[in-house]
Structures are given as structure tokens and as C-alpha cells.
mmJSON file of the N, C-alpha and C atoms, coordinates in Angstrom:
{"data_MODEL":{"atom_site":{
"group_PDB":["ATOM","ATOM","ATOM","ATOM","ATOM","ATOM","ATOM","ATOM","ATOM","ATOM","ATOM","ATOM","ATOM","ATOM","ATOM","ATOM","ATOM","ATOM","ATOM","ATOM","ATOM","ATOM","ATOM","ATOM","ATOM","ATOM","ATOM","ATOM","ATOM","ATOM","ATOM","ATOM","ATOM","ATOM","ATOM","ATOM","ATOM","ATOM","ATOM","ATOM","ATOM","ATOM","ATOM","ATOM","ATOM","ATOM","ATOM","ATOM","ATOM","ATOM","ATOM","ATOM","ATOM","ATOM","ATOM","ATOM","ATOM","ATOM","ATOM","ATOM","ATOM","ATOM","ATOM","ATOM","ATOM","ATOM","ATOM","ATOM","ATOM","ATOM","ATOM","ATOM","ATOM","ATOM","ATOM","ATOM","ATOM","ATOM","ATOM","ATOM","ATOM","ATOM","ATOM","ATOM","ATOM","ATOM","ATOM","ATOM","ATOM","ATOM","ATOM","ATOM","ATOM","ATOM","ATOM","ATOM","ATOM","ATOM","ATOM","ATOM","ATOM","ATOM","ATOM","ATOM","ATOM","ATOM","ATOM","ATOM","ATOM","ATOM","ATOM","ATOM","ATOM","ATOM","ATOM","ATOM","ATOM","ATOM","ATOM","ATOM","ATOM","ATOM","ATOM","ATOM","ATOM","ATOM","ATOM","ATOM","ATOM","ATOM","ATOM","ATOM","ATOM","ATOM","ATOM","ATOM","ATOM","ATOM","ATOM","ATOM","ATOM","ATOM","ATOM","ATOM","ATOM","ATOM","ATOM","ATOM","ATOM","ATOM","ATOM","ATOM","ATOM","ATOM","ATOM","ATOM","ATOM","ATOM","ATOM","ATOM","ATOM","ATOM","ATOM","ATOM","ATOM","ATOM","ATOM","ATOM","ATOM","ATOM","ATOM","ATOM","ATOM","ATOM","ATOM","ATOM","ATOM","ATOM","ATOM","ATOM","ATOM","ATOM","ATOM","ATOM","ATOM","ATOM","ATOM","ATOM","ATOM","ATOM","ATOM","ATOM"],
"id":[1,2,3,4,5,6,7,8,9,10,11,12,13,14,15,16,17,18,19,20,21,22,23,24,25,26,27,28,29,30,31,32,33,34,35,36,37,38,39,40,41,42,43,44,45,46,47,48,49,50,51,52,53,54,55,56,57,58,59,60,61,62,63,64,65,66,67,68,69,70,71,72,73,74,75,76,77,78,79,80,81,82,83,84,85,86,87,88,89,90,91,92,93,94,95,96,97,98,99,100,101,102,103,104,105,106,107,108,109,110,111,112,113,114,115,116,117,118,119,120,121,122,123,124,125,126,127,128,129,130,131,132,133,134,135,136,137,138,139,140,141,142,143,144,145,146,147,148,149,150,151,152,153,154,155,156,157,158,159,160,161,162,163,164,165,166,167,168,169,170,171,172,173,174,175,176,177,178,179,180,181,182,183,184,185,186,187,188,189,190,191,192],
"type_symbol":["N","C","C","N","C","C","N","C","C","N","C","C","N","C","C","N","C","C","N","C","C","N","C","C","N","C","C","N","C","C","N","C","C","N","C","C","N","C","C","N","C","C","N","C","C","N","C","C","N","C","C","N","C","C","N","C","C","N","C","C","N","C","C","N","C","C","N","C","C","N","C","C","N","C","C","N","C","C","N","C","C","N","C","C","N","C","C","N","C","C","N","C","C","N","C","C","N","C","C","N","C","C","N","C","C","N","C","C","N","C","C","N","C","C","N","C","C","N","C","C","N","C","C","N","C","C","N","C","C","N","C","C","N","C","C","N","C","C","N","C","C","N","C","C","N","C","C","N","C","C","N","C","C","N","C","C","N","C","C","N","C","C","N","C","C","N","C","C","N","C","C","N","C","C","N","C","C","N","C","C","N","C","C","N","C","C","N","C","C","N","C","C"],
"label_atom_id":["N","CA","C","N","CA","C","N","CA","C","N","CA","C","N","CA","C","N","CA","C","N","CA","C","N","CA","C","N","CA","C","N","CA","C","N","CA","C","N","CA","C","N","CA","C","N","CA","C","N","CA","C","N","CA","C","N","CA","C","N","CA","C","N","CA","C","N","CA","C","N","CA","C","N","CA","C","N","CA","C","N","CA","C","N","CA","C","N","CA","C","N","CA","C","N","CA","C","N","CA","C","N","CA","C","N","CA","C","N","CA","C","N","CA","C","N","CA","C","N","CA","C","N","CA","C","N","CA","C","N","CA","C","N","CA","C","N","CA","C","N","CA","C","N","CA","C","N","CA","C","N","CA","C","N","CA","C","N","CA","C","N","CA","C","N","CA","C","N","CA","C","N","CA","C","N","CA","C","N","CA","C","N","CA","C","N","CA","C","N","CA","C","N","CA","C","N","CA","C","N","CA","C","N","CA","C","N","CA","C","N","CA","C","N","CA","C","N","CA","C","N","CA","C"],
"label_alt_id":[null,null,null,null,null,null,null,null,null,null,null,null,null,null,null,null,null,null,null,null,null,null,null,null,null,null,null,null,null,null,null,null,null,null,null,null,null,null,null,null,null,null,null,null,null,null,null,null,null,null,null,null,null,null,null,null,null,null,null,null,null,null,null,null,null,null,null,null,null,null,null,null,null,null,null,null,null,null,null,null,null,null,null,null,null,null,null,null,null,null,null,null,null,null,null,null,null,null,null,null,null,null,null,null,null,null,null,null,null,null,null,null,null,null,null,null,null,null,null,null,null,null,null,null,null,null,null,null,null,null,null,null,null,null,null,null,null,null,null,null,null,null,null,null,null,null,null,null,null,null,null,null,null,null,null,null,null,null,null,null,null,null,null,null,null,null,null,null,null,null,null,null,null,null,null,null,null,null,null,null,null,null,null,null,null,null,null,null,null,null,null,null],
"label_comp_id":["MET","MET","MET","VAL","VAL","VAL","SER","SER","SER","VAL","VAL","VAL","LYS","LYS","LYS","SER","SER","SER","ILE","ILE","ILE","LEU","LEU","LEU","ALA","ALA","ALA","GLY","GLY","GLY","ILE","ILE","ILE","LEU","LEU","LEU","ILE","ILE","ILE","LEU","LEU","LEU","ILE","ILE","ILE","PRO","PRO","PRO","PHE","PHE","PHE","ILE","ILE","ILE","VAL","VAL","VAL","TYR","TYR","TYR","PHE","PHE","PHE","ALA","ALA","ALA","ILE","ILE","ILE","PRO","PRO","PRO","THR","THR","THR","TYR","TYR","TYR","ASN","ASN","ASN","LYS","LYS","LYS","VAL","VAL","VAL","GLU","GLU","GLU","PRO","PRO","PRO","ASP","ASP","ASP","LEU","LEU","LEU","GLY","GLY","GLY","SER","SER","SER","LEU","LEU","LEU","PRO","PRO","PRO","PHE","PHE","PHE","PHE","PHE","PHE","TYR","TYR","TYR","TRP","TRP","TRP","TYR","TYR","TYR","GLN","GLN","GLN","THR","THR","THR","VAL","VAL","VAL","TRP","TRP","TRP","LEU","LEU","LEU","ALA","ALA","ALA","ILE","ILE","ILE","SER","SER","SER","THR","THR","THR","ILE","ILE","ILE","LEU","LEU","LEU","PHE","PHE","PHE","SER","SER","SER","ILE","ILE","ILE","ALA","ALA","ALA","ALA","ALA","ALA","LEU","LEU","LEU","LEU","LEU","LEU","LEU","LEU","LEU","ALA","ALA","ALA","ARG","ARG","ARG","ARG","ARG","ARG"],
"label_asym_id":["A","A","A","A","A","A","A","A","A","A","A","A","A","A","A","A","A","A","A","A","A","A","A","A","A","A","A","A","A","A","A","A","A","A","A","A","A","A","A","A","A","A","A","A","A","A","A","A","A","A","A","A","A","A","A","A","A","A","A","A","A","A","A","A","A","A","A","A","A","A","A","A","A","A","A","A","A","A","A","A","A","A","A","A","A","A","A","A","A","A","A","A","A","A","A","A","A","A","A","A","A","A","A","A","A","A","A","A","A","A","A","A","A","A","A","A","A","A","A","A","A","A","A","A","A","A","A","A","A","A","A","A","A","A","A","A","A","A","A","A","A","A","A","A","A","A","A","A","A","A","A","A","A","A","A","A","A","A","A","A","A","A","A","A","A","A","A","A","A","A","A","A","A","A","A","A","A","A","A","A","A","A","A","A","A","A","A","A","A","A","A","A"],
"label_entity_id":["1","1","1","1","1","1","1","1","1","1","1","1","1","1","1","1","1","1","1","1","1","1","1","1","1","1","1","1","1","1","1","1","1","1","1","1","1","1","1","1","1","1","1","1","1","1","1","1","1","1","1","1","1","1","1","1","1","1","1","1","1","1","1","1","1","1","1","1","1","1","1","1","1","1","1","1","1","1","1","1","1","1","1","1","1","1","1","1","1","1","1","1","1","1","1","1","1","1","1","1","1","1","1","1","1","1","1","1","1","1","1","1","1","1","1","1","1","1","1","1","1","1","1","1","1","1","1","1","1","1","1","1","1","1","1","1","1","1","1","1","1","1","1","1","1","1","1","1","1","1","1","1","1","1","1","1","1","1","1","1","1","1","1","1","1","1","1","1","1","1","1","1","1","1","1","1","1","1","1","1","1","1","1","1","1","1","1","1","1","1","1","1"],
"label_seq_id":[1,1,1,2,2,2,3,3,3,4,4,4,5,5,5,6,6,6,7,7,7,8,8,8,9,9,9,10,10,10,11,11,11,12,12,12,13,13,13,14,14,14,15,15,15,16,16,16,17,17,17,18,18,18,19,19,19,20,20,20,21,21,21,22,22,22,23,23,23,24,24,24,25,25,25,26,26,26,27,27,27,28,28,28,29,29,29,30,30,30,31,31,31,32,32,32,33,33,33,34,34,34,35,35,35,36,36,36,37,37,37,38,38,38,39,39,39,40,40,40,41,41,41,42,42,42,43,43,43,44,44,44,45,45,45,46,46,46,47,47,47,48,48,48,49,49,49,50,50,50,51,51,51,52,52,52,53,53,53,54,54,54,55,55,55,56,56,56,57,57,57,58,58,58,59,59,59,60,60,60,61,61,61,62,62,62,63,63,63,64,64,64],
"pdbx_PDB_ins_code":[null,null,null,null,null,null,null,null,null,null,null,null,null,null,null,null,null,null,null,null,null,null,null,null,null,null,null,null,null,null,null,null,null,null,null,null,null,null,null,null,null,null,null,null,null,null,null,null,null,null,null,null,null,null,null,null,null,null,null,null,null,null,null,null,null,null,null,null,null,null,null,null,null,null,null,null,null,null,null,null,null,null,null,null,null,null,null,null,null,null,null,null,null,null,null,null,null,null,null,null,null,null,null,null,null,null,null,null,null,null,null,null,null,null,null,null,null,null,null,null,null,null,null,null,null,null,null,null,null,null,null,null,null,null,null,null,null,null,null,null,null,null,null,null,null,null,null,null,null,null,null,null,null,null,null,null,null,null,null,null,null,null,null,null,null,null,null,null,null,null,null,null,null,null,null,null,null,null,null,null,null,null,null,null,null,null,null,null,null,null,null,null],
"Cartn_x":[129.412,128.743,127.277,126.42,124.987,124.645,123.931,123.577,122.276,122.065,120.843,119.627,119.78,118.668,118.26,119.234,118.921,118.187,118.616,117.953,116.531,116.355,115.022,114.119,114.654,113.869,113.465,114.367,114.045,112.948,112.991,111.943,110.604,110.616,109.377,108.782,109.634,109.149,108.611,109.211,108.784,107.467,107.156,105.952,104.682,104.396,103.161,103.128,104.275,104.301,103.978,104.526,104.244,102.768,102.197,100.776,99.902,100.221,99.408,99.529,100.687,100.861,100.243,99.824,99.156,97.656,97.301,95.921,94.905,95.185,94.166,93.749,94.572,94.207,93.105,92.945,91.911,90.961,91.026,90.141,88.837,88.048,86.77,85.814,84.572,83.54,83.262,83.168,82.842,84.118,84.179,83.161,83.137,81.991,81.904,81.934,82.343,82.41,81.483,80.365,79.332,78.746,78.883,78.411,79.574,80.812,81.978,82.402,82.598,83.122,84.55,84.951,86.27,87.372,87.299,88.331,88.636,87.602,87.8,88.307,87.712,88.167,89.536,89.887,91.22,92.278,92.026,92.986,93.065,91.952,91.949,92.739,92.552,93.31,94.802,95.151,96.565,97.164,96.359,96.862,97.334,96.552,96.94,98.175,98.203,99.359,100.608,100.459,101.597,102.157,101.277,101.717,102.573,102.131,102.884,104.232,104.237,105.487,106.474,105.989,106.868,107.41,106.592,107.047,108.144,107.969,108.997,110.287,110.164,111.352,112.058,111.296,111.898,112.623,112.03,112.69,113.976,113.947,115.153,116.267,115.912,116.926,117.4,116.553,116.935,117.909,117.901,118.761,120.094,120.498,121.75,122.937],
"Cartn_y":[79.041,78.948,78.572,79.135,78.886,77.599,76.718,75.447,75.565,74.598,74.552,74.384,73.628,73.431,74.744,75.572,76.868,77.779,77.783,78.599,78.113,76.803,76.238,76.545,76.446,76.772,78.239,79.109,80.533,80.814,80.133,80.303,79.812,78.666,78.125,79.055,79.738,80.671,81.942,82.374,83.616,83.489,82.314,82.135,82.613,82.19,82.673,84.186,84.783,86.234,86.964,86.489,87.112,86.992,85.826,85.61,86.489,86.573,87.39,88.88,89.328,90.75,91.156,90.213,90.504,90.656,91.615,91.794,91.953,92.702,92.846,91.53,90.497,89.223,88.489,88.768,88.059,88.982,90.262,91.215,91.353,90.282,90.268,89.311,89.389,88.573,87.314,87.449,86.316,85.66,84.389,83.378,82.961,82.529,82.065,80.544,80.012,78.571,78.253,77.631,77.465,78.826,79.298,80.644,81.588,81.102,81.931,82.718,84.02,84.806,84.371,84.671,84.293,84.74,85.944,86.504,85.568,85.028,84.195,82.8,82.154,80.797,80.785,81.815,81.919,82.001,82.838,82.96,81.681,81.0,79.749,78.669,78.578,77.601,77.924,79.196,79.572,79.397,79.441,79.156,77.704,76.797,75.382,75.168,75.798,75.674,76.251,77.376,78.001,77.087,76.416,75.482,74.376,73.853,72.789,73.315,74.499,75.059,75.376,75.945,76.243,74.958,73.92,72.64,72.026,72.07,71.549,72.348,73.672,74.516,74.186,73.973,73.631,72.288,71.328,70.028,70.15,70.965,71.164,71.807,72.777,73.463,72.619,71.734,70.88,69.789,69.433,68.357,68.871,70.049,70.637,69.869],
"Cartn_z":[100.021,98.744,98.974,98.18,98.305,97.56,98.242,97.62,96.829,95.982,95.172,96.075,97.154,98.091,98.748,99.075,99.686,98.711,97.472,96.451,96.229,96.129,95.936,97.127,98.327,99.526,99.516,99.112,99.02,98.018,96.888,95.868,96.402,97.077,97.641,98.693,99.438,100.453,99.809,98.717,98.058,97.291,96.779,95.954,96.659,97.895,98.539,98.737,99.047,99.235,97.94,96.844,95.546,95.218,95.466,95.178,96.063,97.355,98.264,97.969,97.491,97.194,95.864,95.058,93.789,94.043,94.867,95.332,94.2,93.142,92.087,91.427,91.534,90.917,91.669,92.959,93.725,94.471,94.236,94.907,94.121,94.146,93.439,94.133,93.76,94.398,93.585,92.287,91.425,90.929,90.687,90.913,92.381,92.814,94.191,94.22,95.339,95.539,96.692,96.38,97.394,97.669,98.88,99.201,99.517,99.346,99.635,98.402,98.541,97.424,97.078,95.868,95.368,96.314,96.823,97.698,98.865,99.494,100.684,100.349,99.338,99.082,98.414,97.663,97.073,98.176,99.169,100.266,101.097,101.274,102.027,101.299,99.991,99.199,99.262,99.131,99.18,100.57,101.598,102.94,103.017,102.458,102.437,101.56,100.389,99.495,100.156,100.838,101.524,102.605,103.321,104.357,103.757,102.633,101.957,101.472,100.844,100.328,101.451,102.555,103.687,104.313,104.361,104.917,104.059,102.754,101.846,101.999,102.089,102.267,103.582,104.636,105.928,105.859,105.169,105.015,104.207,103.161,102.356,103.18,103.994,104.792,105.971,106.468,107.593,107.166,105.908,105.401,104.87,105.238,104.744,105.179],
"occupancy":[1.0,1.0,1.0,1.0,1.0,1.0,1.0,1.0,1.0,1.0,1.0,1.0,1.0,1.0,1.0,1.0,1.0,1.0,1.0,1.0,1.0,1.0,1.0,1.0,1.0,1.0,1.0,1.0,1.0,1.0,1.0,1.0,1.0,1.0,1.0,1.0,1.0,1.0,1.0,1.0,1.0,1.0,1.0,1.0,1.0,1.0,1.0,1.0,1.0,1.0,1.0,1.0,1.0,1.0,1.0,1.0,1.0,1.0,1.0,1.0,1.0,1.0,1.0,1.0,1.0,1.0,1.0,1.0,1.0,1.0,1.0,1.0,1.0,1.0,1.0,1.0,1.0,1.0,1.0,1.0,1.0,1.0,1.0,1.0,1.0,1.0,1.0,1.0,1.0,1.0,1.0,1.0,1.0,1.0,1.0,1.0,1.0,1.0,1.0,1.0,1.0,1.0,1.0,1.0,1.0,1.0,1.0,1.0,1.0,1.0,1.0,1.0,1.0,1.0,1.0,1.0,1.0,1.0,1.0,1.0,1.0,1.0,1.0,1.0,1.0,1.0,1.0,1.0,1.0,1.0,1.0,1.0,1.0,1.0,1.0,1.0,1.0,1.0,1.0,1.0,1.0,1.0,1.0,1.0,1.0,1.0,1.0,1.0,1.0,1.0,1.0,1.0,1.0,1.0,1.0,1.0,1.0,1.0,1.0,1.0,1.0,1.0,1.0,1.0,1.0,1.0,1.0,1.0,1.0,1.0,1.0,1.0,1.0,1.0,1.0,1.0,1.0,1.0,1.0,1.0,1.0,1.0,1.0,1.0,1.0,1.0,1.0,1.0,1.0,1.0,1.0,1.0],
"B_iso_or_equiv":[0.0,0.0,0.0,0.0,0.0,0.0,0.0,0.0,0.0,0.0,0.0,0.0,0.0,0.0,0.0,0.0,0.0,0.0,0.0,0.0,0.0,0.0,0.0,0.0,0.0,0.0,0.0,0.0,0.0,0.0,0.0,0.0,0.0,0.0,0.0,0.0,0.0,0.0,0.0,0.0,0.0,0.0,0.0,0.0,0.0,0.0,0.0,0.0,0.0,0.0,0.0,0.0,0.0,0.0,0.0,0.0,0.0,0.0,0.0,0.0,0.0,0.0,0.0,0.0,0.0,0.0,0.0,0.0,0.0,0.0,0.0,0.0,0.0,0.0,0.0,0.0,0.0,0.0,0.0,0.0,0.0,0.0,0.0,0.0,0.0,0.0,0.0,0.0,0.0,0.0,0.0,0.0,0.0,0.0,0.0,0.0,0.0,0.0,0.0,0.0,0.0,0.0,0.0,0.0,0.0,0.0,0.0,0.0,0.0,0.0,0.0,0.0,0.0,0.0,0.0,0.0,0.0,0.0,0.0,0.0,0.0,0.0,0.0,0.0,0.0,0.0,0.0,0.0,0.0,0.0,0.0,0.0,0.0,0.0,0.0,0.0,0.0,0.0,0.0,0.0,0.0,0.0,0.0,0.0,0.0,0.0,0.0,0.0,0.0,0.0,0.0,0.0,0.0,0.0,0.0,0.0,0.0,0.0,0.0,0.0,0.0,0.0,0.0,0.0,0.0,0.0,0.0,0.0,0.0,0.0,0.0,0.0,0.0,0.0,0.0,0.0,0.0,0.0,0.0,0.0,0.0,0.0,0.0,0.0,0.0,0.0,0.0,0.0,0.0,0.0,0.0,0.0],
"pdbx_formal_charge":[null,null,null,null,null,null,null,null,null,null,null,null,null,null,null,null,null,null,null,null,null,null,null,null,null,null,null,null,null,null,null,null,null,null,null,null,null,null,null,null,null,null,null,null,null,null,null,null,null,null,null,null,null,null,null,null,null,null,null,null,null,null,null,null,null,null,null,null,null,null,null,null,null,null,null,null,null,null,null,null,null,null,null,null,null,null,null,null,null,null,null,null,null,null,null,null,null,null,null,null,null,null,null,null,null,null,null,null,null,null,null,null,null,null,null,null,null,null,null,null,null,null,null,null,null,null,null,null,null,null,null,null,null,null,null,null,null,null,null,null,null,null,null,null,null,null,null,null,null,null,null,null,null,null,null,null,null,null,null,null,null,null,null,null,null,null,null,null,null,null,null,null,null,null,null,null,null,null,null,null,null,null,null,null,null,null,null,null,null,null,null,null],
"auth_seq_id":[1,1,1,2,2,2,3,3,3,4,4,4,5,5,5,6,6,6,7,7,7,8,8,8,9,9,9,10,10,10,11,11,11,12,12,12,13,13,13,14,14,14,15,15,15,16,16,16,17,17,17,18,18,18,19,19,19,20,20,20,21,21,21,22,22,22,23,23,23,24,24,24,25,25,25,26,26,26,27,27,27,28,28,28,29,29,29,30,30,30,31,31,31,32,32,32,33,33,33,34,34,34,35,35,35,36,36,36,37,37,37,38,38,38,39,39,39,40,40,40,41,41,41,42,42,42,43,43,43,44,44,44,45,45,45,46,46,46,47,47,47,48,48,48,49,49,49,50,50,50,51,51,51,52,52,52,53,53,53,54,54,54,55,55,55,56,56,56,57,57,57,58,58,58,59,59,59,60,60,60,61,61,61,62,62,62,63,63,63,64,64,64],
"auth_comp_id":["MET","MET","MET","VAL","VAL","VAL","SER","SER","SER","VAL","VAL","VAL","LYS","LYS","LYS","SER","SER","SER","ILE","ILE","ILE","LEU","LEU","LEU","ALA","ALA","ALA","GLY","GLY","GLY","ILE","ILE","ILE","LEU","LEU","LEU","ILE","ILE","ILE","LEU","LEU","LEU","ILE","ILE","ILE","PRO","PRO","PRO","PHE","PHE","PHE","ILE","ILE","ILE","VAL","VAL","VAL","TYR","TYR","TYR","PHE","PHE","PHE","ALA","ALA","ALA","ILE","ILE","ILE","PRO","PRO","PRO","THR","THR","THR","TYR","TYR","TYR","ASN","ASN","ASN","LYS","LYS","LYS","VAL","VAL","VAL","GLU","GLU","GLU","PRO","PRO","PRO","ASP","ASP","ASP","LEU","LEU","LEU","GLY","GLY","GLY","SER","SER","SER","LEU","LEU","LEU","PRO","PRO","PRO","PHE","PHE","PHE","PHE","PHE","PHE","TYR","TYR","TYR","TRP","TRP","TRP","TYR","TYR","TYR","GLN","GLN","GLN","THR","THR","THR","VAL","VAL","VAL","TRP","TRP","TRP","LEU","LEU","LEU","ALA","ALA","ALA","ILE","ILE","ILE","SER","SER","SER","THR","THR","THR","ILE","ILE","ILE","LEU","LEU","LEU","PHE","PHE","PHE","SER","SER","SER","ILE","ILE","ILE","ALA","ALA","ALA","ALA","ALA","ALA","LEU","LEU","LEU","LEU","LEU","LEU","LEU","LEU","LEU","ALA","ALA","ALA","ARG","ARG","ARG","ARG","ARG","ARG"],
"auth_asym_id":["A","A","A","A","A","A","A","A","A","A","A","A","A","A","A","A","A","A","A","A","A","A","A","A","A","A","A","A","A","A","A","A","A","A","A","A","A","A","A","A","A","A","A","A","A","A","A","A","A","A","A","A","A","A","A","A","A","A","A","A","A","A","A","A","A","A","A","A","A","A","A","A","A","A","A","A","A","A","A","A","A","A","A","A","A","A","A","A","A","A","A","A","A","A","A","A","A","A","A","A","A","A","A","A","A","A","A","A","A","A","A","A","A","A","A","A","A","A","A","A","A","A","A","A","A","A","A","A","A","A","A","A","A","A","A","A","A","A","A","A","A","A","A","A","A","A","A","A","A","A","A","A","A","A","A","A","A","A","A","A","A","A","A","A","A","A","A","A","A","A","A","A","A","A","A","A","A","A","A","A","A","A","A","A","A","A","A","A","A","A","A","A"],
"auth_atom_id":["N","CA","C","N","CA","C","N","CA","C","N","CA","C","N","CA","C","N","CA","C","N","CA","C","N","CA","C","N","CA","C","N","CA","C","N","CA","C","N","CA","C","N","CA","C","N","CA","C","N","CA","C","N","CA","C","N","CA","C","N","CA","C","N","CA","C","N","CA","C","N","CA","C","N","CA","C","N","CA","C","N","CA","C","N","CA","C","N","CA","C","N","CA","C","N","CA","C","N","CA","C","N","CA","C","N","CA","C","N","CA","C","N","CA","C","N","CA","C","N","CA","C","N","CA","C","N","CA","C","N","CA","C","N","CA","C","N","CA","C","N","CA","C","N","CA","C","N","CA","C","N","CA","C","N","CA","C","N","CA","C","N","CA","C","N","CA","C","N","CA","C","N","CA","C","N","CA","C","N","CA","C","N","CA","C","N","CA","C","N","CA","C","N","CA","C","N","CA","C","N","CA","C","N","CA","C","N","CA","C","N","CA","C","N","CA","C","N","CA","C","N","CA","C"],
"pdbx_PDB_model_num":[1,1,1,1,1,1,1,1,1,1,1,1,1,1,1,1,1,1,1,1,1,1,1,1,1,1,1,1,1,1,1,1,1,1,1,1,1,1,1,1,1,1,1,1,1,1,1,1,1,1,1,1,1,1,1,1,1,1,1,1,1,1,1,1,1,1,1,1,1,1,1,1,1,1,1,1,1,1,1,1,1,1,1,1,1,1,1,1,1,1,1,1,1,1,1,1,1,1,1,1,1,1,1,1,1,1,1,1,1,1,1,1,1,1,1,1,1,1,1,1,1,1,1,1,1,1,1,1,1,1,1,1,1,1,1,1,1,1,1,1,1,1,1,1,1,1,1,1,1,1,1,1,1,1,1,1,1,1,1,1,1,1,1,1,1,1,1,1,1,1,1,1,1,1,1,1,1,1,1,1,1,1,1,1,1,1,1,1,1,1,1,1]
}}}
């Protein structure tokens, strides 16, 4: 039987992929942050968020 922790871990793993595959949402230059175009800082922020989400998913699956 599939546990709630496994389902939650799967959702946490899928979120970054869904966000990264939605290319039209971040394929633009404006607004910029400092001198970085939106495209670059959006991906950098999501890299950090993805790390956190993957870590939480790994902890959930390790505690089975």
C-alpha cells in the first residue's frame, strides 16, 4: 500500500519539474533583478527551492 509520505514526496519531487517545463512563464527579460534578466534569476531561485523540496522528499522517504 502506498503511504501518505510517499505521495507527498512524489508531489514535492514533481513541483520543480512542472515549474521548469512551463517555459513561457519565465522566458522573458523583464523584470530584471540587479543586472540579471528575469530568466536567469528565476531559474536560480528555483534551483534553491528545488534543493529544499528534494531534501524534504528524501527525508520523508528515508523515515519509512
